[in-house]
Amino acid sequence: MALEFGLGYQPQEIYDVIIIGAGPAGTTAAIYTARGGLKTVVLYRAESDGALGVTQKIENYPGVKGPISGYELLTIMREQAKSFGAEFVRGKVIATDFSGDVKKVFTIDGREFSGKTVIVASGAMERTNKFKGEDEFLGRGVSYCGVCDAAFFKDQPVAVVGDDDYALEEAEFISRFVSRLYFLVPGSKIKAREELVKELEEKGNVEILRRHRVIEIKGDKTVEAVRVKDVEAGEEKDLAVNGVFIFLGGTKPSVDFLMGQVEMTGDHCIVVNEEMMTSVPGVFAAGDVLCTSIKQAVIAAADGCKAALAVDKFLSGKAKITSQW
Ligand SMILES: Cc1cc2nc3c(=O)[nH]c(=O)nc-3n(C[C@H](O)[C@H](O)[C@H](O)COP(=O)(O)OP(=O)(O)OC[C@H]3O[C@@H](n4cnc5c(N)ncnc54)[C@H](O)[C@@H]3O)c2cc1C
């Protein structure tokens, strides 16, 4: 399978390992691969993203006396990985091509990364349910990408649905183009860094509506309104918008970009062997994306360590995995 994206981006170099996800699994893998001398790039969606990124307090991670926020813990881990030479590059992965010896990974902004191996550590925070009208108006007002589509809504009103760092960062970008932006938060809390919330609140064209659930996306040929329910007041109303950007999370493994190339269970959980390798040689997986029964940062980190050492074995042709001292 050869994927053509036609955006003219030429991959500059071939990495020893491309790690998808900068949570505890991906970042720990990067500490080990970079320290082991492997050219490592880590791709991630947003700074304070993923299960640990949205965790407000953690106090059971060994060696780090908390409570600290998940984002602070991740920052410490990422600094450690960077100190060994790992590159961290922001970019949502939307597609992969594992058909050749050199694996290809494509991000939403049209970049292409090439690697001899890949570790999938993208967690399990995808949505399971869709809104009424979401599929119908996809590409006709409904979007999952601010960078790609915000400019199409210049001087028009839009809604952005979400409650975390990723959603806020996207909303900030979209607000530069649109006339009005309704930021719809389903619950009472925004699980993001305070400074991001403040920055968005201070924008003149943004209205943050907490406890507002989307009921339906409506329109004719394109989106014309979003029907929302104010759950506190118990009232429903239509907001006139031309676009609806959706950045909500859930509990499904984040594996859409694998496009069925590796073996998975019926619940979209990646199947790996005892060395964390998937059904595709050279493609490994670690952390919550495996649907491990115990979802804890330390378990994800341990998975990341195992996957990294297995990558080293795969690339060097060693007979067995060797520990790193
Ligand atoms: C609210 C909450 C509280 C928790 N509290 C604790 C606790 O106190 N102690 C504890 O040990 N564990 C806790 N956990 C569990 C722990 O956070 C997870 O088990 C752990 O973070 C899983 O690590 P991971 O690296 O597999 O995935 P995540 O931490 O989910 O990281 C996934 C990474 O993948 C990236 N990603 C996803 N999709 C893409 C894509 N398409 N392209 C590029 N990058 C992508 C994300 O940006 C992120 O960097 C908590 C979880 C939650 C949700």
mmCIF file of C-alpha atoms and ligand atoms in Angstrom:
data_model
loop_
_atom_site.group_PDB
_atom_site.id
_atom_site.type_symbol
_atom_site.label_atom_id
_atom_site.label_comp_id
_atom_site.label_asym_id
_atom_site.label_seq_id
_atom_site.Cartn_x
_atom_site.Cartn_y
_atom_site.Cartn_z
ATOM 1 C CA MET A 1 0.000 0.000 0.000
ATOM 2 C CA ALA A 2 1.532 3.312 -1.010
ATOM 3 C CA LEU A 3 -0.034 6.456 0.380
ATOM 4 C CA GLU A 4 0.040 9.636 -1.671
ATOM 5 C CA PHE A 5 -0.544 12.854 0.233
ATOM 6 C CA GLY A 6 0.690 15.167 -2.505
ATOM 7 C CA LEU A 7 1.610 18.015 -0.170
ATOM 8 C CA GLY A 8 5.157 18.213 -1.433
ATOM 9 C CA TYR A 9 6.770 17.437 1.904
ATOM 10 C CA GLN A 10 10.002 15.512 1.534
ATOM 11 C CA PRO A 11 11.153 13.451 4.495
ATOM 12 C CA GLN A 12 14.587 14.694 5.530
ATOM 13 C CA GLU A 13 15.967 11.674 7.320
ATOM 14 C CA ILE A 14 15.281 8.144 8.424
ATOM 15 C CA TYR A 15 14.884 7.774 12.173
ATOM 16 C CA ASP A 16 15.835 4.574 13.957
ATOM 17 C CA VAL A 17 12.538 4.838 15.793
ATOM 18 C CA ILE A 18 9.419 6.961 15.494
ATOM 19 C CA ILE A 19 7.427 7.007 18.722
ATOM 20 C CA ILE A 20 3.764 8.018 18.431
ATOM 21 C CA GLY A 21 2.676 9.525 21.758
ATOM 22 C CA ALA A 22 4.466 11.517 24.460
ATOM 23 C CA GLY A 23 2.745 10.084 27.532
ATOM 24 C CA PRO A 24 4.634 7.961 30.083
ATOM 25 C CA ALA A 25 4.844 5.000 27.646
ATOM 26 C CA GLY A 26 6.214 6.964 24.689
ATOM 27 C CA THR A 27 8.456 9.220 26.750
ATOM 28 C CA THR A 28 10.003 6.336 28.704
ATOM 29 C CA ALA A 29 10.625 4.502 25.438
ATOM 30 C CA ALA A 30 12.377 7.648 24.169
ATOM 31 C CA ILE A 31 14.591 7.821 27.280
ATOM 32 C CA TYR A 32 15.783 4.281 26.564
ATOM 33 C CA THR A 33 16.133 4.474 22.767
ATOM 34 C CA ALA A 34 17.859 7.876 22.789
ATOM 35 C CA ARG A 35 20.162 6.875 25.650
ATOM 36 C CA GLY A 36 20.952 3.710 23.675
ATOM 37 C CA GLY A 37 22.181 5.870 20.780
ATOM 38 C CA LEU A 38 19.141 5.376 18.507
ATOM 39 C CA LYS A 39 17.927 8.364 16.499
ATOM 40 C CA THR A 40 14.542 8.997 18.086
ATOM 41 C CA VAL A 41 11.600 11.256 17.290
ATOM 42 C CA VAL A 42 8.471 11.459 19.450
ATOM 43 C CA LEU A 43 5.255 12.743 17.823
ATOM 44 C CA TYR A 44 2.451 14.043 20.023
ATOM 45 C CA ARG A 45 -0.821 15.949 19.659
ATOM 46 C CA ALA A 46 -0.612 18.649 22.339
ATOM 47 C CA GLU A 47 1.660 19.491 25.279
ATOM 48 C CA SER A 48 -0.657 18.544 28.108
ATOM 49 C CA ASP A 49 -2.522 15.752 26.342
ATOM 50 C CA GLY A 50 -3.277 12.084 26.958
ATOM 51 C CA ALA A 51 -4.389 10.433 30.204
ATOM 52 C CA LEU A 52 -1.449 11.655 32.280
ATOM 53 C CA GLY A 53 -1.457 15.088 30.628
ATOM 54 C CA VAL A 54 -5.003 15.766 31.858
ATOM 55 C CA THR A 55 -4.428 14.331 35.362
ATOM 56 C CA GLN A 56 -4.549 17.140 37.895
ATOM 57 C CA LYS A 57 -2.703 15.391 40.718
ATOM 58 C CA ILE A 58 -0.491 12.339 40.881
ATOM 59 C CA GLU A 59 1.346 11.165 43.981
ATOM 60 C CA ASN A 60 2.056 7.475 43.367
ATOM 61 C CA TYR A 61 4.704 7.647 40.646
ATOM 62 C CA PRO A 62 7.892 6.120 42.118
ATOM 63 C CA GLY A 63 10.712 8.555 42.806
ATOM 64 C CA VAL A 64 8.568 11.674 42.398
ATOM 65 C CA LYS A 65 7.079 12.799 45.689
ATOM 66 C CA GLY A 66 3.795 14.480 44.827
ATOM 67 C CA PRO A 67 1.264 15.638 44.583
ATOM 68 C CA ILE A 68 2.202 17.200 41.259
ATOM 69 C CA SER A 69 0.178 17.570 38.097
ATOM 70 C CA GLY A 70 0.455 14.953 35.364
ATOM 71 C CA TYR A 71 1.771 17.652 33.044
ATOM 72 C CA GLU A 72 4.576 18.517 35.506
ATOM 73 C CA LEU A 73 5.521 14.846 35.765
ATOM 74 C CA LEU A 74 5.515 14.532 31.965
ATOM 75 C CA THR A 75 7.702 17.629 31.650
ATOM 76 C CA ILE A 76 10.330 16.025 33.937
ATOM 77 C CA MET A 77 10.236 12.796 31.885
ATOM 78 C CA ARG A 78 10.423 14.653 28.554
ATOM 79 C CA GLU A 79 13.390 16.762 29.713
ATOM 80 C CA GLN A 80 15.174 13.510 30.610
ATOM 81 C CA ALA A 81 14.486 12.051 27.153
ATOM 82 C CA LYS A 82 15.573 15.286 25.436
ATOM 83 C CA SER A 83 18.818 15.296 27.452
ATOM 84 C CA PHE A 84 19.733 12.035 25.697
ATOM 85 C CA GLY A 85 18.942 13.517 22.276
ATOM 86 C CA ALA A 86 15.300 12.518 21.645
ATOM 87 C CA GLU A 87 13.420 14.998 19.437
ATOM 88 C CA PHE A 88 9.850 15.908 20.412
ATOM 89 C CA VAL A 89 7.735 17.138 17.501
ATOM 90 C CA ARG A 90 4.145 18.291 17.823
ATOM 91 C CA GLY A 91 1.899 16.772 15.149
ATOM 92 C CA LYS A 92 -1.236 14.662 15.191
ATOM 93 C CA VAL A 93 -0.629 11.391 13.356
ATOM 94 C CA ILE A 94 -3.411 10.605 10.895
ATOM 95 C CA ALA A 95 -1.966 7.796 8.763
ATOM 96 C CA THR A 96 0.823 5.233 8.575
ATOM 97 C CA ASP A 97 2.294 2.987 5.905
ATOM 98 C CA PHE A 98 4.071 -0.113 7.214
ATOM 99 C CA SER A 99 4.324 -1.900 3.861
ATOM 100 C CA GLY A 100 8.084 -1.411 3.385
ATOM 101 C CA ASP A 101 11.214 -1.869 5.502
ATOM 102 C CA VAL A 102 11.121 1.893 6.087
ATOM 103 C CA LYS A 103 7.907 2.754 7.892
ATOM 104 C CA LYS A 104 6.075 5.992 7.058
ATOM 105 C CA VAL A 105 4.123 8.137 9.514
ATOM 106 C CA PHE A 106 1.997 11.071 8.316
ATOM 107 C CA THR A 107 0.806 14.023 10.404
ATOM 108 C CA ILE A 108 -2.306 16.132 9.915
ATOM 109 C CA ASP A 109 -0.295 19.132 8.692
ATOM 110 C CA GLY A 110 1.115 17.178 5.747
ATOM 111 C CA ARG A 111 4.493 16.115 7.128
ATOM 112 C CA GLU A 112 5.898 12.649 6.528
ATOM 113 C CA PHE A 113 8.312 10.893 8.910
ATOM 114 C CA SER A 114 10.340 7.806 7.984
ATOM 115 C CA GLY A 115 11.649 5.278 10.479
ATOM 116 C CA LYS A 116 13.201 1.833 10.650
ATOM 117 C CA THR A 117 10.873 1.041 13.542
ATOM 118 C CA VAL A 118 7.749 2.530 15.141
ATOM 119 C CA ILE A 119 6.473 2.393 18.723
ATOM 120 C CA VAL A 120 2.746 3.118 19.029
ATOM 121 C CA ALA A 121 2.124 4.721 22.451
ATOM 122 C CA SER A 122 -0.915 6.837 21.679
ATOM 123 C CA GLY A 123 -3.015 5.896 24.713
ATOM 124 C CA ALA A 124 -6.733 5.190 24.895
ATOM 125 C CA MET A 125 -8.641 8.448 24.830
ATOM 126 C CA GLU A 126 -10.632 8.346 21.578
ATOM 127 C CA ARG A 127 -14.351 9.028 21.475
ATOM 128 C CA THR A 128 -16.782 6.155 21.188
ATOM 129 C CA ASN A 129 -19.988 8.082 20.400
ATOM 130 C CA LYS A 130 -20.787 10.663 17.754
ATOM 131 C CA PHE A 131 -23.260 13.547 17.775
ATOM 132 C CA LYS A 132 -26.403 13.516 15.680
ATOM 133 C CA GLY A 133 -25.480 15.163 12.358
ATOM 134 C CA GLU A 134 -21.719 14.773 12.885
ATOM 135 C CA ASP A 135 -21.144 12.209 10.138
ATOM 136 C CA GLU A 136 -23.667 13.880 7.825
ATOM 137 C CA PHE A 137 -21.864 17.244 7.923
ATOM 138 C CA LEU A 138 -18.277 15.966 8.111
ATOM 139 C CA GLY A 139 -16.320 18.077 5.613
ATOM 140 C CA ARG A 140 -19.362 20.362 5.214
ATOM 141 C CA GLY A 141 -18.870 22.302 8.438
ATOM 142 C CA VAL A 142 -17.800 19.565 10.856
ATOM 143 C CA SER A 143 -14.040 19.342 11.327
ATOM 144 C CA TYR A 144 -11.495 17.670 13.612
ATOM 145 C CA CYS A 145 -8.588 19.963 12.653
ATOM 146 C CA GLY A 146 -8.211 23.687 13.313
ATOM 147 C CA VAL A 147 -4.929 24.077 11.445
ATOM 148 C CA CYS A 148 -6.466 22.475 8.354
ATOM 149 C CA ASP A 149 -9.876 24.128 8.282
ATOM 150 C CA ALA A 150 -10.010 27.327 10.392
ATOM 151 C CA ALA A 151 -9.238 29.575 7.407
ATOM 152 C CA PHE A 152 -12.363 28.303 5.626
ATOM 153 C CA PHE A 153 -14.450 29.968 8.351
ATOM 154 C CA LYS A 154 -12.940 33.462 8.068
ATOM 155 C CA ASP A 155 -15.301 36.020 9.671
ATOM 156 C CA GLN A 156 -17.937 33.350 10.317
ATOM 157 C CA PRO A 157 -19.295 32.011 13.640
ATOM 158 C CA VAL A 158 -18.192 28.526 14.766
ATOM 159 C CA ALA A 159 -18.463 26.225 17.773
ATOM 160 C CA VAL A 160 -15.538 24.291 19.260
ATOM 161 C CA VAL A 161 -16.384 21.299 21.474
ATOM 162 C CA GLY A 162 -13.871 20.027 24.042
ATOM 163 C CA ASP A 163 -12.513 20.313 27.543
ATOM 164 C CA ASP A 164 -8.752 19.786 27.507
ATOM 165 C CA ASP A 165 -5.440 21.326 26.463
ATOM 166 C CA TYR A 166 -5.700 20.011 22.930
ATOM 167 C CA ALA A 167 -9.150 21.576 22.455
ATOM 168 C CA LEU A 168 -8.029 24.885 23.965
ATOM 169 C CA GLU A 169 -4.915 25.117 21.787
ATOM 170 C CA GLU A 170 -6.994 24.409 18.689
ATOM 171 C CA ALA A 171 -9.674 26.920 19.789
ATOM 172 C CA GLU A 172 -7.049 29.630 20.274
ATOM 173 C CA PHE A 173 -5.843 29.077 16.706
ATOM 174 C CA ILE A 174 -9.366 28.988 15.239
ATOM 175 C CA SER A 175 -10.327 32.200 17.098
ATOM 176 C CA ARG A 176 -7.780 34.129 14.992
ATOM 177 C CA PHE A 177 -9.950 33.589 11.902
ATOM 178 C CA VAL A 178 -13.597 33.495 12.945
ATOM 179 C CA SER A 179 -16.072 36.223 13.877
ATOM 180 C CA ARG A 180 -17.380 34.395 16.953
ATOM 181 C CA LEU A 181 -16.323 31.197 18.696
ATOM 182 C CA TYR A 182 -18.523 29.327 21.165
ATOM 183 C CA PHE A 183 -16.304 27.008 23.229
ATOM 184 C CA LEU A 184 -18.690 24.270 24.403
ATOM 185 C CA VAL A 185 -17.574 22.395 27.527
ATOM 186 C CA PRO A 186 -19.815 19.370 28.303
ATOM 187 C CA GLY A 187 -19.023 19.400 32.059
ATOM 188 C CA SER A 188 -18.184 22.069 34.607
ATOM 189 C CA LYS A 189 -14.408 21.702 34.368
ATOM 190 C CA ILE A 190 -11.825 22.402 31.691
ATOM 191 C CA LYS A 191 -9.017 19.863 32.224
ATOM 192 C CA ALA A 192 -6.262 22.120 30.982
ATOM 193 C CA ARG A 193 -3.551 24.480 32.117
ATOM 194 C CA GLU A 194 -4.967 27.625 33.764
ATOM 195 C CA GLU A 195 -2.961 29.969 31.545
ATOM 196 C CA LEU A 196 -4.556 28.480 28.416
ATOM 197 C CA VAL A 197 -8.079 28.895 29.827
ATOM 198 C CA LYS A 198 -7.316 32.506 30.773
ATOM 199 C CA GLU A 199 -5.847 33.252 27.353
ATOM 200 C CA LEU A 200 -8.993 31.992 25.633
ATOM 201 C CA GLU A 201 -11.324 33.765 28.080
ATOM 202 C CA GLU A 202 -9.626 37.062 27.311
ATOM 203 C CA LYS A 203 -10.229 36.828 23.565
ATOM 204 C CA GLY A 204 -12.901 39.323 22.517
ATOM 205 C CA ASN A 205 -14.633 36.955 20.067
ATOM 206 C CA VAL A 206 -14.768 33.855 22.323
ATOM 207 C CA GLU A 207 -17.590 32.784 24.634
ATOM 208 C CA ILE A 208 -16.914 29.793 26.898
ATOM 209 C CA LEU A 209 -20.128 27.899 27.702
ATOM 210 C CA ARG A 210 -19.578 25.355 30.493
ATOM 211 C CA ARG A 211 -22.090 22.528 31.115
ATOM 212 C CA HIS A 212 -23.310 22.808 27.508
ATOM 213 C CA ARG A 213 -23.803 19.483 25.704
ATOM 214 C CA VAL A 214 -24.206 19.171 21.965
ATOM 215 C CA ILE A 215 -27.564 17.654 21.058
ATOM 216 C CA GLU A 216 -27.432 17.930 17.256
ATOM 217 C CA ILE A 217 -25.511 19.524 14.416
ATOM 218 C CA LYS A 218 -28.046 20.985 11.995
ATOM 219 C CA GLY A 219 -28.084 22.440 8.500
ATOM 220 C CA ASP A 220 -29.072 21.952 4.905
ATOM 221 C CA LYS A 221 -26.130 21.536 2.497
ATOM 222 C CA THR A 222 -23.679 22.779 5.127
ATOM 223 C CA VAL A 223 -23.815 23.384 8.879
ATOM 224 C CA GLU A 224 -26.146 26.186 9.933
ATOM 225 C CA ALA A 225 -26.535 25.649 13.668
ATOM 226 C CA VAL A 226 -25.627 23.521 16.631
ATOM 227 C CA ARG A 227 -28.333 22.600 19.128
ATOM 228 C CA VAL A 228 -27.018 22.599 22.683
ATOM 229 C CA LYS A 229 -28.432 21.813 26.109
ATOM 230 C CA ASP A 230 -27.502 23.907 29.108
ATOM 231 C CA VAL A 231 -27.562 21.011 31.593
ATOM 232 C CA GLU A 232 -27.681 23.284 34.633
ATOM 233 C CA ALA A 233 -30.677 25.294 33.452
ATOM 234 C CA GLY A 234 -32.185 22.286 31.632
ATOM 235 C CA GLU A 235 -32.762 24.420 28.532
ATOM 236 C CA GLU A 236 -32.013 23.726 24.878
ATOM 237 C CA LYS A 237 -31.207 26.326 22.232
ATOM 238 C CA ASP A 238 -29.746 26.660 18.716
ATOM 239 C CA LEU A 239 -26.469 28.546 18.221
ATOM 240 C CA ALA A 240 -26.147 29.842 14.650
ATOM 241 C CA VAL A 241 -22.738 28.624 13.429
ATOM 242 C CA ASN A 242 -21.202 27.642 10.098
ATOM 243 C CA GLY A 243 -18.649 25.268 11.565
ATOM 244 C CA VAL A 244 -18.351 22.781 14.439
ATOM 245 C CA PHE A 245 -14.838 21.698 15.481
ATOM 246 C CA ILE A 246 -14.826 18.616 17.730
ATOM 247 C CA PHE A 247 -11.906 17.792 20.054
ATOM 248 C CA LEU A 248 -13.466 15.534 22.699
ATOM 249 C CA GLY A 249 -11.839 12.491 24.245
ATOM 250 C CA GLY A 250 -13.129 9.078 25.368
ATOM 251 C CA THR A 251 -11.760 5.677 26.348
ATOM 252 C CA LYS A 252 -11.169 3.887 23.034
ATOM 253 C CA PRO A 253 -7.551 3.141 22.011
ATOM 254 C CA SER A 254 -6.160 5.814 19.656
ATOM 255 C CA VAL A 255 -5.399 3.565 16.708
ATOM 256 C CA ASP A 256 -7.292 4.939 13.678
ATOM 257 C CA PHE A 257 -4.006 5.989 12.016
ATOM 258 C CA LEU A 258 -2.891 2.328 11.921
ATOM 259 C CA MET A 259 -5.584 1.726 9.290
ATOM 260 C CA GLY A 260 -5.942 -1.945 10.187
ATOM 261 C CA GLN A 261 -2.318 -2.777 9.362
ATOM 262 C CA VAL A 262 -1.597 -4.496 12.697
ATOM 263 C CA GLU A 263 -3.590 -7.227 14.419
ATOM 264 C CA MET A 264 -6.121 -5.931 16.942
ATOM 265 C CA THR A 265 -8.851 -7.341 19.133
ATOM 266 C CA GLY A 266 -12.499 -6.529 18.436
ATOM 267 C CA ASP A 267 -12.185 -3.673 20.969
ATOM 268 C CA HIS A 268 -9.422 -1.969 18.929
ATOM 269 C CA CYS A 269 -6.718 -3.095 21.368
ATOM 270 C CA ILE A 270 -3.343 -3.783 19.710
ATOM 271 C CA VAL A 271 -2.097 -7.362 20.051
ATOM 272 C CA VAL A 272 1.625 -7.654 20.925
ATOM 273 C CA ASN A 273 3.997 -10.514 21.742
ATOM 274 C CA GLU A 274 6.051 -10.722 24.950
ATOM 275 C CA GLU A 275 8.546 -8.269 23.397
ATOM 276 C CA MET A 276 5.826 -5.690 22.674
ATOM 277 C CA MET A 277 6.017 -6.311 18.909
ATOM 278 C CA THR A 278 2.804 -6.182 16.889
ATOM 279 C CA SER A 279 1.950 -8.490 13.998
ATOM 280 C CA VAL A 280 4.084 -6.218 11.745
ATOM 281 C CA PRO A 281 7.838 -6.752 12.261
ATOM 282 C CA GLY A 282 9.447 -3.515 13.437
ATOM 283 C CA VAL A 283 6.187 -2.036 14.759
ATOM 284 C CA PHE A 284 5.830 -2.121 18.563
ATOM 285 C CA ALA A 285 3.186 -0.854 20.996
ATOM 286 C CA ALA A 286 3.162 0.209 24.653
ATOM 287 C CA GLY A 287 0.926 1.635 27.375
ATOM 288 C CA ASP A 288 -2.840 2.166 27.539
ATOM 289 C CA VAL A 289 -3.196 1.536 23.789
ATOM 290 C CA LEU A 290 -2.805 -2.169 24.678
ATOM 291 C CA CYS A 291 -5.886 -2.029 26.960
ATOM 292 C CA THR A 292 -3.859 -3.336 29.884
ATOM 293 C CA SER A 293 -6.091 -4.205 32.809
ATOM 294 C CA ILE A 294 -4.113 -1.904 35.125
ATOM 295 C CA LYS A 295 -4.037 1.590 33.687
ATOM 296 C CA GLN A 296 -1.285 3.322 35.657
ATOM 297 C CA ALA A 297 1.538 5.636 34.632
ATOM 298 C CA VAL A 298 4.198 3.312 36.029
ATOM 299 C CA ILE A 299 2.835 0.347 34.030
ATOM 300 C CA ALA A 300 2.784 2.425 30.824
ATOM 301 C CA ALA A 301 6.354 3.560 31.533
ATOM 302 C CA ALA A 302 7.442 -0.051 32.057
ATOM 303 C CA ASP A 303 5.806 -1.038 28.752
ATOM 304 C CA GLY A 304 7.700 1.781 27.075
ATOM 305 C CA CYS A 305 10.994 0.481 28.490
ATOM 306 C CA LYS A 306 10.264 -3.038 27.199
ATOM 307 C CA ALA A 307 9.311 -1.773 23.730
ATOM 308 C CA ALA A 308 12.473 0.368 23.536
ATOM 309 C CA LEU A 309 14.773 -2.520 24.439
ATOM 310 C CA ALA A 310 12.940 -4.718 21.915
ATOM 311 C CA VAL A 311 13.508 -2.036 19.233
ATOM 312 C CA ASP A 312 17.225 -2.157 20.077
ATOM 313 C CA LYS A 313 17.221 -5.951 19.674
ATOM 314 C CA PHE A 314 15.303 -5.712 16.374
ATOM 315 C CA LEU A 315 17.659 -3.123 14.875
ATOM 316 C CA SER A 316 20.899 -4.705 16.048
ATOM 317 C CA GLY A 317 19.905 -8.268 15.205
ATOM 318 C CA LYS A 318 20.822 -9.434 18.718
ATOM 319 C CA ALA A 319 19.611 -12.914 19.656
ATOM 320 C CA LYS A 320 17.924 -11.631 22.807
ATOM 321 C CA ILE A 321 16.973 -8.435 24.542
ATOM 322 C CA THR A 322 19.784 -6.961 26.627
ATOM 323 C CA SER A 323 19.216 -4.704 29.617
ATOM 324 C CA GLN A 324 20.519 -1.169 29.673
ATOM 325 C CA TRP A 325 22.777 -0.344 32.612
HETATM 326 C C1 LIG B 1 -8.132 11.314 35.206
HETATM 327 C C2 LIG B 1 -7.020 10.281 35.301
HETATM 328 C C3 LIG B 1 -6.299 10.174 36.459
HETATM 329 C C4 LIG B 1 -5.252 9.257 36.541
HETATM 330 N N1 LIG B 1 -4.531 9.155 37.712
HETATM 331 C C5 LIG B 1 -3.470 8.336 37.766
HETATM 332 C C6 LIG B 1 -2.645 8.260 38.939
HETATM 333 O O1 LIG B 1 -2.903 8.958 39.934
HETATM 334 N N2 LIG B 1 -1.588 7.421 38.933
HETATM 335 C C7 LIG B 1 -1.270 6.653 37.864
HETATM 336 O O2 LIG B 1 -0.264 5.936 37.904
HETATM 337 N N3 LIG B 1 -2.032 6.671 36.746
HETATM 338 C C8 LIG B 1 -3.116 7.486 36.670
HETATM 339 N N4 LIG B 1 -3.902 7.521 35.540
HETATM 340 C C9 LIG B 1 -3.610 6.578 34.430
HETATM 341 C C10 LIG B 1 -2.413 7.038 33.597
HETATM 342 O O3 LIG B 1 -2.507 8.422 33.362
HETATM 343 C C11 LIG B 1 -2.378 6.278 32.270
HETATM 344 O O4 LIG B 1 -2.381 4.876 32.525
HETATM 345 C C12 LIG B 1 -1.122 6.622 31.487
HETATM 346 O O5 LIG B 1 -1.066 8.009 31.253
HETATM 347 C C13 LIG B 1 -1.069 5.884 30.137
HETATM 348 O O6 LIG B 1 0.075 6.284 29.478
HETATM 349 P P1 LIG B 1 0.245 6.206 27.880
HETATM 350 O O7 LIG B 1 1.585 6.792 27.600
HETATM 351 O O8 LIG B 1 -0.054 4.835 27.428
HETATM 352 O O9 LIG B 1 -0.904 7.116 27.268
HETATM 353 P P2 LIG B 1 -1.312 8.717 27.503
HETATM 354 O O10 LIG B 1 -0.759 9.170 28.789
HETATM 355 O O11 LIG B 1 -2.748 8.704 27.269
HETATM 356 O O12 LIG B 1 -0.512 9.424 26.336
HETATM 357 C C14 LIG B 1 -0.902 9.281 25.003
HETATM 358 C C15 LIG B 1 -0.051 10.193 24.134
HETATM 359 O O13 LIG B 1 -0.366 9.900 22.767
HETATM 360 C C16 LIG B 1 -0.545 11.121 22.058
HETATM 361 N N5 LIG B 1 -1.447 10.859 20.938
HETATM 362 C C17 LIG B 1 -2.690 10.308 20.924
HETATM 363 N N6 LIG B 1 -3.170 10.222 19.671
HETATM 364 C C18 LIG B 1 -2.201 10.727 18.869
HETATM 365 C C19 LIG B 1 -2.097 10.951 17.481
HETATM 366 N N7 LIG B 1 -3.070 10.595 16.635
HETATM 367 N N8 LIG B 1 -0.972 11.522 16.999
HETATM 368 C C20 LIG B 1 0.047 11.900 17.819
HETATM 369 N N9 LIG B 1 0.006 11.703 19.165
HETATM 370 C C21 LIG B 1 -1.115 11.142 19.672
HETATM 371 C C22 LIG B 1 -1.071 12.098 23.078
HETATM 372 O O14 LIG B 1 -0.798 13.442 22.657
HETATM 373 C C23 LIG B 1 -0.258 11.681 24.313
HETATM 374 O O15 LIG B 1 1.004 12.347 24.263
HETATM 375 C C24 LIG B 1 -4.943 8.422 35.425
HETATM 376 C C25 LIG B 1 -5.687 8.554 34.250
HETATM 377 C C26 LIG B 1 -6.711 9.480 34.174
HETATM 378 C C27 LIG B 1 -7.489 9.620 32.891
#
